[in-house]
């Protein structure tokens, strides 16, 4: 009887760890960050963005990245936090477009 309780306890603990690890993954956010930095660099290369505009956009990207790292480090990457990061990435994407086309 005791062995069944121990095995069940390990199973529950294993499932909890698996779901906690999955909650910390952010591949979509990582891919967007990489793509947006590339768009900023391309804008500077083509002359569509000034160096000061690019610096401002990179700083905003860094703030998003820092918030994401903090959420992952503290284990608070909740669906609401993920949605907030996604909304901030959307706003940054629009800003990149606007600054490149002004």
Tab-separated table of C-alpha atoms in Angstrom:
chain	number	residue	atom	x	y	z
A	1	UNK	CA	0.000	0.000	0.000
A	2	UNK	CA	2.766	2.433	0.936
A	3	UNK	CA	4.587	1.815	-2.330
A	4	UNK	CA	1.466	2.789	-4.308
A	5	UNK	CA	1.195	6.050	-2.374
A	6	UNK	CA	4.878	6.822	-3.007
A	7	UNK	CA	4.571	6.054	-6.720
A	8	UNK	CA	1.430	8.176	-6.990
A	9	UNK	CA	3.240	11.025	-5.214
A	10	UNK	CA	6.143	10.865	-7.667
A	11	UNK	CA	3.723	10.802	-10.585
A	12	UNK	CA	1.878	13.898	-9.365
A	13	UNK	CA	5.170	15.714	-8.691
A	14	UNK	CA	6.436	14.803	-12.156
A	15	UNK	CA	3.301	16.090	-13.829
A	16	UNK	CA	3.493	19.347	-11.875
A	17	UNK	CA	7.120	19.868	-12.899
A	18	UNK	CA	6.335	19.170	-16.553
A	19	UNK	CA	3.522	21.709	-16.675
A	20	UNK	CA	5.662	24.308	-14.860
A	21	UNK	CA	8.471	23.886	-17.387
A	22	UNK	CA	6.060	24.137	-20.331
A	23	UNK	CA	4.621	27.360	-18.918
A	24	UNK	CA	8.078	28.971	-19.012
A	25	UNK	CA	8.709	28.383	-22.728
A	26	UNK	CA	8.304	31.414	-24.960
A	27	UNK	CA	9.362	30.388	-28.488
A	28	UNK	CA	6.923	32.739	-30.241
A	29	UNK	CA	8.132	35.732	-28.248
A	30	UNK	CA	11.768	34.781	-28.910
A	31	UNK	CA	11.130	34.521	-32.647
A	32	UNK	CA	9.350	37.898	-32.723
A	33	UNK	CA	12.181	39.578	-30.824
A	34	UNK	CA	14.727	38.245	-33.297
A	35	UNK	CA	12.624	39.289	-36.295
A	36	UNK	CA	11.977	42.800	-34.961
A	37	UNK	CA	15.653	43.421	-34.203
A	38	UNK	CA	16.364	42.387	-37.798
A	39	UNK	CA	13.735	44.852	-39.054
A	40	UNK	CA	15.331	47.639	-37.018
A	41	UNK	CA	18.800	46.798	-38.347
A	42	UNK	CA	17.480	46.658	-41.912
A	43	UNK	CA	15.851	50.060	-41.421
A	44	UNK	CA	19.155	51.579	-40.334
A	45	UNK	CA	20.979	49.947	-43.267
A	46	UNK	CA	18.477	51.252	-45.795
A	47	UNK	CA	18.399	54.715	-44.243
A	48	UNK	CA	14.717	54.489	-43.332
A	49	UNK	CA	15.599	54.794	-39.626
A	50	UNK	CA	17.984	57.242	-38.023
A	51	UNK	CA	20.404	56.002	-35.392
A	52	UNK	CA	18.431	57.727	-32.634
A	53	UNK	CA	15.150	56.160	-33.801
A	54	UNK	CA	16.822	52.761	-33.922
A	55	UNK	CA	18.289	53.249	-30.442
A	56	UNK	CA	14.840	54.109	-29.077
A	57	UNK	CA	13.269	51.038	-30.703
A	58	UNK	CA	16.095	48.779	-29.478
A	59	UNK	CA	15.642	50.112	-25.941
A	60	UNK	CA	11.942	49.240	-26.055
A	61	UNK	CA	12.822	45.759	-27.310
A	62	UNK	CA	15.339	45.384	-24.481
A	63	UNK	CA	12.669	46.346	-21.920
A	64	UNK	CA	10.341	43.671	-23.272
A	65	UNK	CA	13.165	41.127	-23.235
A	66	UNK	CA	14.084	42.049	-19.637
A	67	UNK	CA	10.466	41.678	-18.502
A	68	UNK	CA	10.275	38.288	-20.196
A	69	UNK	CA	13.494	37.129	-18.517
A	70	UNK	CA	12.247	38.317	-15.126
A	71	UNK	CA	8.937	36.498	-15.544
A	72	UNK	CA	10.715	33.295	-16.511
A	73	UNK	CA	13.208	33.599	-13.641
A	74	UNK	CA	10.505	34.114	-11.027
A	75	UNK	CA	8.185	31.508	-12.533
A	76	UNK	CA	5.397	33.998	-13.188
A	77	UNK	CA	4.992	33.508	-16.947
A	78	UNK	CA	1.213	33.302	-16.736
A	79	UNK	CA	-1.115	33.466	-19.725
A	80	UNK	CA	-1.941	37.064	-18.767
A	81	UNK	CA	1.765	37.992	-18.647
A	82	UNK	CA	2.314	36.267	-21.992
A	83	UNK	CA	-0.607	38.231	-23.489
A	84	UNK	CA	0.842	41.468	-22.105
A	85	UNK	CA	4.234	40.729	-23.673
A	86	UNK	CA	2.526	39.897	-26.962
A	87	UNK	CA	0.584	43.184	-26.903
A	88	UNK	CA	3.792	45.112	-26.217
A	89	UNK	CA	5.505	43.312	-29.121
A	90	UNK	CA	2.535	44.272	-31.333
A	91	UNK	CA	2.865	47.942	-30.360
A	92	UNK	CA	6.614	47.838	-30.989
A	93	UNK	CA	6.035	46.255	-34.391
A	94	UNK	CA	3.648	49.055	-35.340
A	95	UNK	CA	6.177	51.622	-34.116
A	96	UNK	CA	8.904	50.086	-36.256
A	97	UNK	CA	6.635	50.238	-39.298
A	98	UNK	CA	5.600	53.840	-38.638
A	99	UNK	CA	9.135	55.063	-38.068
A	100	UNK	CA	10.405	53.290	-41.182
A	101	UNK	CA	7.637	54.813	-43.313
A	102	UNK	CA	7.478	58.380	-42.032
